[in-house]
Coordinates of N, CA and C in Angstrom, one line a residue:
Chain K
X1 N 109.1 99.4 62.9 CA 108.5 100.5 63.0 C 107.1 100.3 63.5
X2 N 106.2 101.6 64.2 CA 105.3 101.0 64.7 C 104.7 102.5 64.4
X3 N 103.5 102.4 64.4 CA 102.9 104.1 64.1 C 101.5 104.0 64.7
X4 N 101.1 105.0 64.9 CA 99.0 104.8 65.5 C 98.6 106.0 64.6
X5 N 97.3 106.2 63.9 CA 96.9 107.4 63.4 C 95.1 107.0 63.5
X6 N 95.1 108.2 64.6 CA 93.5 108.6 64.8 C 92.9 109.1 63.6
X7 N 91.7 108.7 63.1 CA 91.7 109.0 61.7 C 90.7 110.7 61.8
X8 N 90.2 110.8 63.7 CA 89.9 112.2 64.0 C 90.2 112.6 64.5
X9 N 90.4 113.8 64.4 CA 91.2 114.8 65.6 C 89.8 114.9 66.3
X10 N 88.8 115.4 66.1 CA 87.4 115.5 66.8 C 86.7 115.3 66.7
X11 N 85.6 114.5 67.6 CA 84.3 113.6 67.3 C 83.3 114.7 68.3
X12 N 82.0 114.8 67.7 CA 81.0 115.4 68.3 C 79.9 114.2 68.4
X13 N 79.2 114.2 69.6 CA 78.1 113.5 69.8 C 77.1 113.9 70.5
X14 N 76.1 113.6 70.5 CA 74.8 113.8 71.5 C 74.8 113.0 72.8
X15 N 74.6 113.6 73.9 CA 74.2 112.8 74.9 C 73.6 111.4 74.8
X16 N 73.7 110.3 74.9 CA 72.9 109.5 74.4 C 72.6 108.7 73.9
X17 N 73.7 109.3 72.5 CA 73.8 108.7 71.3 C 75.3 107.8 71.3
X18 N 75.5 107.4 70.2 CA 76.6 106.0 70.3 C 78.2 106.4 70.1
X19 N 79.6 106.4 70.7 CA 80.5 106.6 70.1 C 81.2 105.9 69.2
X20 N 82.0 106.3 68.2 CA 82.9 105.3 67.5 C 84.3 106.5 67.6
X21 N 84.9 106.2 68.2 CA 86.6 106.9 67.9 C 87.0 105.3 67.1
X22 N 87.9 106.3 65.8 CA 88.5 105.3 64.9 C 89.9 105.1 65.0
X23 N 91.2 104.5 64.9 CA 92.5 104.0 65.0 C 93.2 103.0 64.0
X24 N 93.5 103.7 63.4 CA 94.3 102.6 62.6 C 96.0 102.6 63.1
X25 N 96.6 101.0 63.0 CA 97.7 100.9 63.3 C 98.7 100.3 62.2
X26 N 100.5 100.3 63.0 CA 101.1 99.3 61.9 C 101.8 98.8 62.8
X27 N 102.6 98.2 62.8 CA 103.3 97.6 63.5 C 104.1 96.3 63.0
X28 N 105.4 96.6 63.0 CA 105.8 95.0 62.8 C 106.0 93.9 63.3
X29 N 105.8 93.6 65.2 CA 105.5 92.5 65.6 C 103.8 92.8 66.1
X30 N 103.3 91.4 66.7 CA 102.1 91.3 67.3 C 102.2 92.5 68.0
X31 N 101.4 93.3 68.0 CA 101.5 94.4 68.6 C 100.7 94.3 70.3
X32 N 100.6 95.1 71.3 CA 99.9 95.0 71.9 C 99.1 96.2 72.2
X33 N 97.7 96.6 71.9 CA 96.9 98.2 71.7 C 96.1 98.5 73.1
X34 N 96.5 100.3 73.2 CA 95.5 100.6 74.2 C 94.9 101.7 73.4
X35 N 94.0 101.8 74.5 CA 93.2 103.3 74.3 C 93.0 104.0 76.1
X36 N 93.9 105.1 76.2 CA 93.7 106.3 77.1 C 93.1 106.9 76.5
X37 N 92.7 107.8 78.2 CA 91.7 108.9 78.5 C 92.2 109.9 79.0
X38 N 92.2 111.4 78.5 CA 92.6 112.0 78.9 C 91.8 113.3 79.6
X39 N 91.7 113.3 80.7 CA 90.1 114.6 80.9 C 91.2 116.0 81.1
X40 N 90.4 116.7 80.9 CA 91.5 118.3 81.0 C 92.3 118.2 82.6
X41 N 93.1 118.6 82.4 CA 93.8 118.9 83.8 C 94.0 117.6 84.5
X42 N 94.1 116.5 84.2 CA 94.5 115.3 84.4 C 95.1 114.2 83.9
X43 N 95.5 112.8 84.7 CA 96.3 112.5 84.0 C 95.6 111.5 83.1
X44 N 96.8 111.0 82.4 CA 96.4 109.9 81.4 C 95.5 108.6 82.3
X45 N 94.5 108.1 82.0 CA 93.9 106.7 82.4 C 93.6 105.7 81.4
X46 N 94.0 104.7 81.8 CA 93.9 103.3 80.8 C 92.0 103.4 81.0
X47 N 91.5 102.9 79.6 CA 90.1 102.6 79.7 C 90.7 101.4 79.3
X48 N 91.0 100.9 78.2 CA 91.3 98.8 78.0 C 92.4 98.7 77.3
X49 N 92.8 97.5 77.0 CA 94.2 97.6 76.3 C 93.7 95.7 75.3
X50 N 94.2 95.1 74.5 CA 94.0 94.5 74.0 C 95.9 93.5 73.7
X51 N 96.2 92.4 74.2 CA 97.0 91.4 74.2 C 96.9 90.4 73.6
X52 N 96.3 90.3 72.5 CA 96.4 88.5 71.9 C 95.7 87.8 72.0
X53 N 94.5 87.6 73.2 CA 93.7 87.2 73.9 C 92.2 87.5 72.6
X54 N 91.4 87.6 73.6 CA 89.4 88.3 72.6 C 90.1 89.6 72.4
X55 N 89.7 89.2 71.0 CA 89.8 90.3 70.3 C 88.9 91.2 70.4
X56 N 87.6 91.5 71.0 CA 86.7 92.2 71.4 C 86.7 92.6 72.7
X57 N 87.4 93.7 73.1 CA 87.9 94.2 74.3 C 87.2 94.9 75.5
X58 N 86.8 94.8 76.6 CA 85.6 95.6 76.4 C 86.6 96.4 78.0
X59 N 86.4 97.5 78.3 CA 86.7 98.1 79.1 C 86.3 99.3 80.7
X60 N 86.5 99.7 81.0 CA 85.9 101.0 82.0 C 85.0 101.8 81.3
X61 N 83.9 101.9 82.3 CA 83.0 103.0 81.5 C 82.0 103.0 80.5
X62 N 82.0 101.5 80.3 CA 81.0 101.2 79.1 C 81.8 101.1 77.6
X63 N 82.8 101.6 77.6 CA 83.9 101.5 76.8 C 84.4 100.0 76.2
X64 N 84.0 99.7 75.0 CA 85.2 98.8 74.8 C 85.2 98.7 73.1
X65 N 86.1 98.4 72.8 CA 86.9 97.7 71.5 C 87.4 96.9 71.1
X66 N 87.8 97.0 69.1 CA 87.6 95.5 69.0 C 88.8 95.7 68.0
X67 N 89.5 94.4 68.1 CA 90.9 94.5 67.2 C 90.8 93.9 65.6
X68 N 90.8 94.1 64.9 CA 90.4 93.8 63.3 C 92.3 93.3 63.2
X69 N 92.6 92.6 62.6 CA 93.9 92.0 62.3 C 93.7 92.4 60.5
X70 N 93.2 92.3 60.0 CA 92.6 92.7 58.5 C 92.8 93.7 58.4
X71 N 92.3 94.3 59.1 CA 92.2 95.8 58.7 C 93.3 96.7 59.3
X72 N 93.7 96.4 60.8 CA 94.9 97.2 61.2 C 94.1 98.2 61.7
X73 N 92.8 97.8 62.4 CA 92.5 98.5 63.0 C 92.1 98.0 64.6
X74 N 91.5 99.4 65.5 CA 91.0 99.0 66.7 C 90.7 100.0 67.3
X75 N 89.4 100.2 66.8 CA 88.5 101.3 67.1 C 87.7 101.0 68.5
X76 N 87.4 102.4 69.0 CA 86.8 102.1 70.6 C 85.5 102.9 70.3
X77 N 84.5 102.6 71.0 CA 83.1 102.5 71.1 C 82.4 102.4 71.9
X78 N 80.8 103.3 72.2 CA 80.6 103.3 73.5 C 78.7 103.1 73.1
X79 N 77.9 102.2 73.5 CA 77.0 102.6 72.9 C 76.4 103.7 72.5
X80 N 76.2 104.6 74.6 CA 75.9 105.9 74.8 C 76.4 106.5 75.6
X81 N 76.6 107.6 74.8 CA 77.7 109.1 75.2 C 76.8 109.7 76.6
X82 N 78.0 109.7 77.8 CA 77.9 111.1 78.6 C 78.2 111.9 78.8
X83 N 77.7 113.1 79.2 CA 78.7 114.1 79.4 C 79.8 114.2 79.5
X84 N 80.0 112.8 80.8 CA 81.3 112.9 81.8 C 82.8 112.4 80.3
X85 N 81.7 112.0 79.4 CA 82.8 111.2 78.3 C 83.3 111.7 77.4
X86 N 83.2 113.0 77.8 CA 84.0 114.5 76.9 C 85.4 114.4 77.5
X87 N 86.1 114.3 76.4 CA 87.9 114.3 77.1 C 88.6 114.0 75.8
X88 N 89.7 113.7 75.5 CA 91.1 113.3 74.9 C 91.5 112.0 74.8
X89 N 91.2 111.7 73.7 CA 91.4 110.1 73.8 C 92.5 109.7 73.2
X90 N 93.3 108.6 73.4 CA 94.7 108.6 72.5 C 94.6 106.9 72.5
X91 N 95.2 106.7 71.2 CA 95.0 104.8 70.5 C 96.8 105.3 70.5
X92 N 97.1 104.0 71.3 CA 98.5 103.7 71.6 C 98.7 102.2 70.9
X93 N 99.9 102.1 70.7 CA 100.6 100.9 70.9 C 101.9 100.4 71.1
X94 N 101.8 99.2 71.6 CA 102.8 99.0 72.0 C 103.9 98.0 71.3
X95 N 105.1 97.6 71.4 CA 105.6 97.3 70.6 C 105.9 96.1 72.2
X96 N 106.0 94.9 71.3 CA 106.1 93.4 72.6 C 107.4 93.4 72.7
X97 N 108.3 93.7 71.7 CA 109.7 93.7 72.3 C 110.5 94.6 73.3
X98 N 109.7 95.2 73.3 CA 109.8 96.3 74.6 C 108.9 96.5 75.5
X99 N 109.3 98.1 76.0 CA 108.0 98.7 76.5 C 107.8 100.3 76.1
X100 N 108.2 100.3 74.6 CA 107.9 101.4 74.1 C 106.6 101.7 74.0
X101 N 105.9 103.0 74.1 CA 104.6 103.6 73.5 C 104.6 104.0 72.3
X102 N 104.2 104.1 71.7 CA 103.5 105.2 70.7 C 102.2 105.4 70.4
X103 N 101.8 107.1 70.6 CA 101.0 107.4 70.9 C 100.1 108.1 69.6
X104 N 99.3 107.9 69.2 CA 98.4 108.2 68.2 C 98.1 109.6 68.4
X105 N 97.9 110.6 67.6 CA 97.4 112.5 67.6 C 96.2 112.5 68.6
X106 N 95.3 111.7 68.9 CA 94.3 111.9 69.8 C 93.1 112.3 69.1
X107 N 91.9 112.1 69.7 CA 90.3 112.2 69.4 C 89.9 113.1 70.2
X108 N 89.7 114.4 70.5 CA 88.9 114.9 71.2 C 87.4 114.8 71.1
X109 N 86.8 114.1 72.1 CA 85.1 113.6 72.0 C 84.5 115.0 72.7
X110 N 83.7 115.3 71.9 CA 82.6 116.2 72.4 C 81.2 116.2 72.8
X111 N 80.3 116.2 73.7 CA 79.4 115.3 74.3 C 78.4 116.6 74.1
X112 N 77.0 116.7 73.4 CA 76.3 118.2 73.5 C 75.6 116.8 74.6
X113 N 74.7 118.0 75.1 CA 73.3 118.0 75.5 C 72.3 117.8 75.1
Chain O
X1 N 95.1 100.0 92.4 CA 95.6 99.8 91.3 C 97.3 100.8 91.3
X2 N 97.8 100.6 90.5 CA 99.5 101.4 90.8 C 99.1 103.2 90.4
X3 N 100.0 103.5 91.0 CA 99.8 105.0 91.2 C 100.9 105.7 90.9
X4 N 101.1 106.7 90.3 CA 102.5 107.0 89.7 C 102.2 108.2 90.3
X5 N 102.8 109.1 90.9 CA 102.9 110.4 91.0 C 104.0 111.4 90.6
X6 N 103.8 112.7 90.1 CA 104.5 113.8 90.0 C 104.8 114.5 90.5
X7 N 105.7 115.3 90.4 CA 106.0 116.6 91.6 C 107.2 117.2 90.8
X8 N 106.9 119.1 91.1 CA 105.4 119.8 91.1 C 104.5 119.3 89.9
X9 N 103.0 119.9 90.3 CA 101.6 119.9 89.4 C 102.7 120.8 88.2
X10 N 102.9 121.5 89.0 CA 103.0 123.1 88.0 C 104.1 123.6 88.7
X11 N 104.9 124.4 87.4 CA 106.3 125.2 87.9 C 106.3 126.1 87.0
X12 N 106.5 127.4 87.4 CA 107.2 128.7 86.7 C 108.3 129.0 87.3
X13 N 109.4 128.9 86.2 CA 110.3 129.6 86.5 C 111.2 130.6 85.4
X14 N 111.7 131.1 85.7 CA 112.3 132.4 84.7 C 113.7 131.7 83.7
X15 N 114.2 132.6 82.3 CA 114.9 131.7 81.4 C 115.8 131.6 82.2
X16 N 116.9 130.5 81.7 CA 118.3 130.1 82.2 C 118.2 129.2 83.4
X17 N 116.8 129.3 84.5 CA 117.0 128.5 85.7 C 117.1 127.1 85.2
X18 N 116.9 126.3 86.2 CA 116.9 124.4 86.2 C 115.7 123.8 87.1
X19 N 115.5 123.4 86.4 CA 113.6 123.2 86.8 C 114.3 121.0 87.5
X20 N 113.7 120.6 88.1 CA 113.5 119.4 88.8 C 112.3 119.1 88.7
X21 N 112.4 117.7 88.2 CA 110.7 117.1 88.0 C 111.0 115.9 88.5
X22 N 110.0 115.7 89.6 CA 109.8 113.9 89.6 C 108.9 113.1 89.3
X23 N 109.2 111.8 89.5 CA 108.0 110.9 88.7 C 108.4 109.6 90.2
X24 N 107.6 109.6 90.6 CA 107.5 108.4 91.6 C 106.2 107.3 91.3
X25 N 107.1 106.1 91.5 CA 105.7 104.8 91.5 C 105.5 104.8 93.0
X26 N 104.5 104.9 93.4 CA 103.6 105.1 95.0 C 103.7 103.3 95.6
X27 N 103.5 102.7 94.6 CA 103.0 101.0 95.3 C 103.5 100.3 94.6
X28 N 104.5 100.2 93.9 CA 105.1 99.2 93.1 C 106.7 99.7 92.5
X29 N 107.9 98.8 92.0 CA 108.6 99.8 92.1 C 108.9 99.1 90.4
X30 N 110.0 100.2 90.0 CA 110.2 100.2 88.7 C 111.1 100.4 87.6
X31 N 111.9 99.1 87.2 CA 113.3 99.4 87.1 C 113.4 100.6 85.8
X32 N 112.2 100.5 84.7 CA 111.9 101.6 84.1 C 111.4 102.6 84.2
X33 N 111.2 103.7 83.7 CA 110.2 104.9 83.6 C 110.4 105.4 82.4
X34 N 109.2 106.0 82.4 CA 109.6 106.7 80.5 C 109.2 108.1 80.5
X35 N 109.6 109.0 80.2 CA 109.5 110.6 80.2 C 108.8 111.2 78.6
X36 N 107.4 111.7 78.4 CA 107.0 112.5 77.5 C 106.8 113.6 77.9
X37 N 106.9 114.6 76.5 CA 106.1 115.6 76.8 C 104.7 116.2 75.6
X38 N 104.0 116.7 76.5 CA 102.8 116.6 75.6 C 103.1 118.5 75.3
X39 N 102.5 119.1 74.0 CA 102.5 120.8 73.6 C 100.9 120.5 73.8
X40 N 100.5 121.8 73.7 CA 99.2 122.3 73.7 C 98.6 121.3 72.6
X41 N 97.2 120.6 73.1 CA 96.6 120.2 71.6 C 97.5 119.5 70.7
X42 N 97.7 118.6 71.6 CA 98.9 117.7 70.7 C 99.0 116.4 71.2
X43 N 100.0 115.1 70.8 CA 99.7 113.8 71.5 C 101.5 113.8 72.3
X44 N 101.3 112.8 72.8 CA 102.7 112.9 73.6 C 103.5 112.1 72.8
X45 N 104.8 112.8 72.8 CA 106.3 112.5 72.6 C 106.8 111.6 73.6
X46 N 107.6 110.7 73.0 CA 108.4 109.7 74.1 C 110.1 110.7 74.1
X47 N 110.5 110.9 75.1 CA 111.8 111.6 75.1 C 112.2 110.9 75.7
X48 N 112.5 110.3 76.6 CA 113.6 109.6 77.0 C 113.2 108.0 78.0
X49 N 113.9 106.8 77.7 CA 113.7 105.5 78.8 C 114.5 105.8 80.0
X50 N 114.1 105.8 80.9 CA 115.1 106.2 82.5 C 115.0 104.4 83.0
X51 N 116.3 104.4 82.9 CA 116.7 102.5 83.7 C 117.2 103.1 84.9
X52 N 116.7 101.9 85.9 CA 117.3 102.4 87.1 C 118.6 101.7 87.4
X53 N 120.1 102.2 88.2 CA 121.3 101.8 87.9 C 122.0 102.4 86.9
X54 N 121.7 103.2 85.9 CA 122.2 102.7 84.3 C 121.8 104.6 83.6
X55 N 122.2 104.7 82.5 CA 122.4 105.6 81.9 C 120.7 105.7 80.9
X56 N 120.3 107.0 80.9 CA 119.1 107.1 80.4 C 119.0 106.9 78.7
X57 N 118.3 106.4 78.0 CA 118.1 106.6 76.5 C 117.1 107.4 76.2
X58 N 118.0 107.8 75.2 CA 117.2 109.4 74.8 C 116.8 109.0 73.2
X59 N 115.6 109.7 73.2 CA 114.8 109.2 72.3 C 115.2 110.6 70.6
X60 N 115.5 110.1 69.7 CA 116.1 110.9 68.4 C 116.0 112.2 68.4
X61 N 116.5 114.0 68.6 CA 116.2 114.6 68.8 C 116.1 115.5 70.6
X62 N 116.2 114.7 71.0 CA 116.3 115.3 72.5 C 117.9 115.4 73.1
X63 N 117.8 116.3 73.4 CA 119.1 117.2 73.9 C 119.4 116.3 75.3
X64 N 120.2 115.3 75.5 CA 120.7 114.8 76.8 C 121.1 115.9 77.9
X65 N 122.3 116.8 77.2 CA 122.6 117.5 78.2 C 121.5 118.4 78.8
X66 N 120.7 118.6 78.0 CA 119.5 119.9 78.4 C 118.6 118.8 79.0
X67 N 118.0 117.6 79.1 CA 117.1 117.2 79.8 C 117.8 115.6 80.4
X68 N 118.1 116.1 81.4 CA 118.9 114.9 82.3 C 118.1 114.2 83.2
X69 N 118.4 113.2 82.8 CA 117.7 112.1 83.9 C 118.3 111.2 85.1
X70 N 118.1 111.2 85.8 CA 118.4 110.2 86.7 C 117.3 109.2 87.7
X71 N 117.5 108.2 87.6 CA 117.0 106.7 88.3 C 117.6 106.4 89.4
X72 N 117.2 107.3 90.5 CA 118.1 107.0 91.6 C 117.2 105.6 92.5
X73 N 116.4 105.7 92.5 CA 116.0 104.3 92.8 C 114.9 103.7 92.1
X74 N 113.9 102.4 93.0 CA 113.2 101.6 92.0 C 112.1 102.4 92.4
X75 N 112.2 103.5 92.9 CA 110.5 104.4 92.9 C 110.6 105.6 92.4
X76 N 111.8 105.8 91.8 CA 111.9 107.3 91.8 C 112.8 107.5 90.7
X77 N 112.1 108.3 89.7 CA 113.2 109.1 88.6 C 112.9 110.5 88.1
X78 N 113.9 111.4 88.5 CA 113.8 112.6 88.1 C 114.3 113.4 86.6
X79 N 113.7 114.3 86.3 CA 114.0 114.7 84.7 C 114.5 116.3 85.1
X80 N 115.4 116.7 84.6 CA 116.0 118.1 85.6 C 115.9 118.7 84.1
X81 N 115.0 119.7 83.7 CA 115.3 121.2 82.6 C 116.7 121.7 82.6
X82 N 117.6 121.8 82.1 CA 118.8 122.5 82.6 C 118.6 123.9 81.7
X83 N 118.6 125.1 82.7 CA 118.7 126.4 81.9 C 117.9 126.2 80.9
X84 N 116.2 126.2 81.2 CA 115.3 126.4 80.6 C 115.0 127.4 79.8
X85 N 114.1 127.6 78.6 CA 113.7 128.5 78.0 C 112.3 128.6 77.6
X86 N 112.1 129.6 77.4 CA 110.4 129.6 77.0 C 110.2 128.8 75.6
X87 N 110.8 127.7 75.0 CA 110.7 126.5 73.8 C 110.5 125.9 75.0
X88 N 110.9 125.7 76.1 CA 110.7 124.1 76.8 C 109.4 124.2 77.7
X89 N 109.0 125.1 77.8 CA 107.0 125.2 78.2 C 106.7 124.4 77.5
X90 N 106.1 123.3 78.6 CA 105.4 122.1 77.6 C 104.7 121.5 79.1
X91 N 103.8 120.4 78.7 CA 103.5 119.3 80.0 C 104.4 118.3 79.8
X92 N 105.0 117.7 80.9 CA 106.1 116.7 80.9 C 105.2 115.9 81.4
X93 N 105.2 113.8 81.3 CA 104.7 113.4 82.1 C 105.4 112.2 82.1
X94 N 105.4 111.3 83.2 CA 105.6 110.4 83.4 C 105.1 108.9 83.4
X95 N 105.9 108.0 83.2 CA 104.7 106.7 83.0 C 105.6 105.4 83.3
X96 N 105.1 104.6 83.9 CA 105.9 102.9 84.7 C 104.8 102.0 84.2
X97 N 105.9 100.7 84.4 CA 104.9 99.7 83.8 C 105.2 99.4 85.2
X98 N 103.9 98.1 85.1 CA 102.9 97.8 86.7 C 102.4 96.4 86.1
X99 N 102.5 95.3 86.4 CA 102.2 94.2 86.1 C 101.1 93.4 87.2
X100 N 100.3 93.5 86.9 CA 98.8 93.1 87.9 C 97.6 94.1 88.1
X101 N 96.7 93.9 88.9 CA 96.0 94.9 88.9 C 94.8 94.4 88.0
X102 N 93.3 95.4 87.7 CA 92.3 95.2 86.7 C 92.9 94.2 85.6
X103 N 94.4 95.1 85.0 CA 94.6 94.8 84.0 C 95.4 93.6 83.4
X104 N 95.7 93.2 84.6 CA 96.7 91.7 84.9 C 98.0 92.3 84.1
X105 N 98.1 92.1 82.7 CA 99.9 91.9 82.1 C 100.1 93.4 82.3
X106 N 101.6 93.4 82.1 CA 102.2 94.9 81.6 C 101.6 95.8 81.1
X107 N 101.6 96.7 82.2 CA 100.5 97.7 81.7 C 101.4 99.2 82.1
X108 N 101.3 100.1 81.2 CA 101.8 101.6 81.6 C 100.8 102.4 82.1
X109 N 101.4 102.7 83.5 CA 100.6 103.9 84.7 C 100.9 105.2 84.6
X110 N 100.6 106.2 83.9 CA 101.2 107.5 83.7 C 101.0 108.5 85.0
X111 N 101.8 109.4 85.6 CA 101.5 110.4 86.4 C 100.5 111.6 85.4
X112 N 100.2 112.2 86.7 CA 99.3 113.4 86.4 C 99.7 114.4 85.8
X113 N 101.5 114.7 85.2 CA 102.0 115.3 84.6 C 102.3 116.6 85.4
X114 N 103.2 117.7 84.4 CA 104.2 118.6 85.2 C 103.8 119.5 84.0
X115 N 103.6 120.6 84.4 CA 103.3 121.9 83.6 C 104.2 122.8 83.8
X116 N 105.3 123.0 82.9 CA 106.0 124.0 83.1 C 106.1 125.1 82.4
X117 N 106.4 126.5 83.3 CA 106.3 127.2 82.1 C 107.7 128.2 82.3
X118 N 108.2 128.5 81.1 CA 109.6 129.5 81.6 C 108.6 130.6 81.0
X119 N 109.6 131.7 81.9 CA 108.8 133.2 81.3 C 110.5 133.7 80.8

């Protein structure tokens, strides 16, 4: 069985400051891990993915995440928040035995001017 | 990149009617598609796996007779909510796996979602 825990349901940062969205996972297999973003009234968009290659993964829009197996974590970071980053972010784990995705509860990122 | 569309984007219906939601992979073929529902301010919950040419696989607690899934072709899966009731009001999202594009290996691409409101 696999599960994903996003440690913060809401994160608020000021524009231009760093962003940290935390994610811990558990999986019986070597997992693939993803971060998706969902803007209001928009579909889910893939930010980045980890599939057992480099542990530091760079995604779109300046986001990156580091896979730490010892900590079972896959935290999402960005050096400088932009107003357009305000959205809901989901950490997702995929069982490599199949296509099933398990979603975390989501973190709502708010960016203050 | 891969595109997944859904139709309609928003539907309002009366209690007791049936509603069909379409999920299409626009520029790639998908033998498997997934259906999720998302309640307000909550995460996505997998409802079922749609398999082209065979029966769908439903997650525990999802009523097969209420949520009918048909994977008619390699680019189309439909979800029919039968005899809809207000508690079925939700945001329904489909996804399909695709290999290639920016992220190269197998990645799920999501449709924009369908908002169902049952009066």
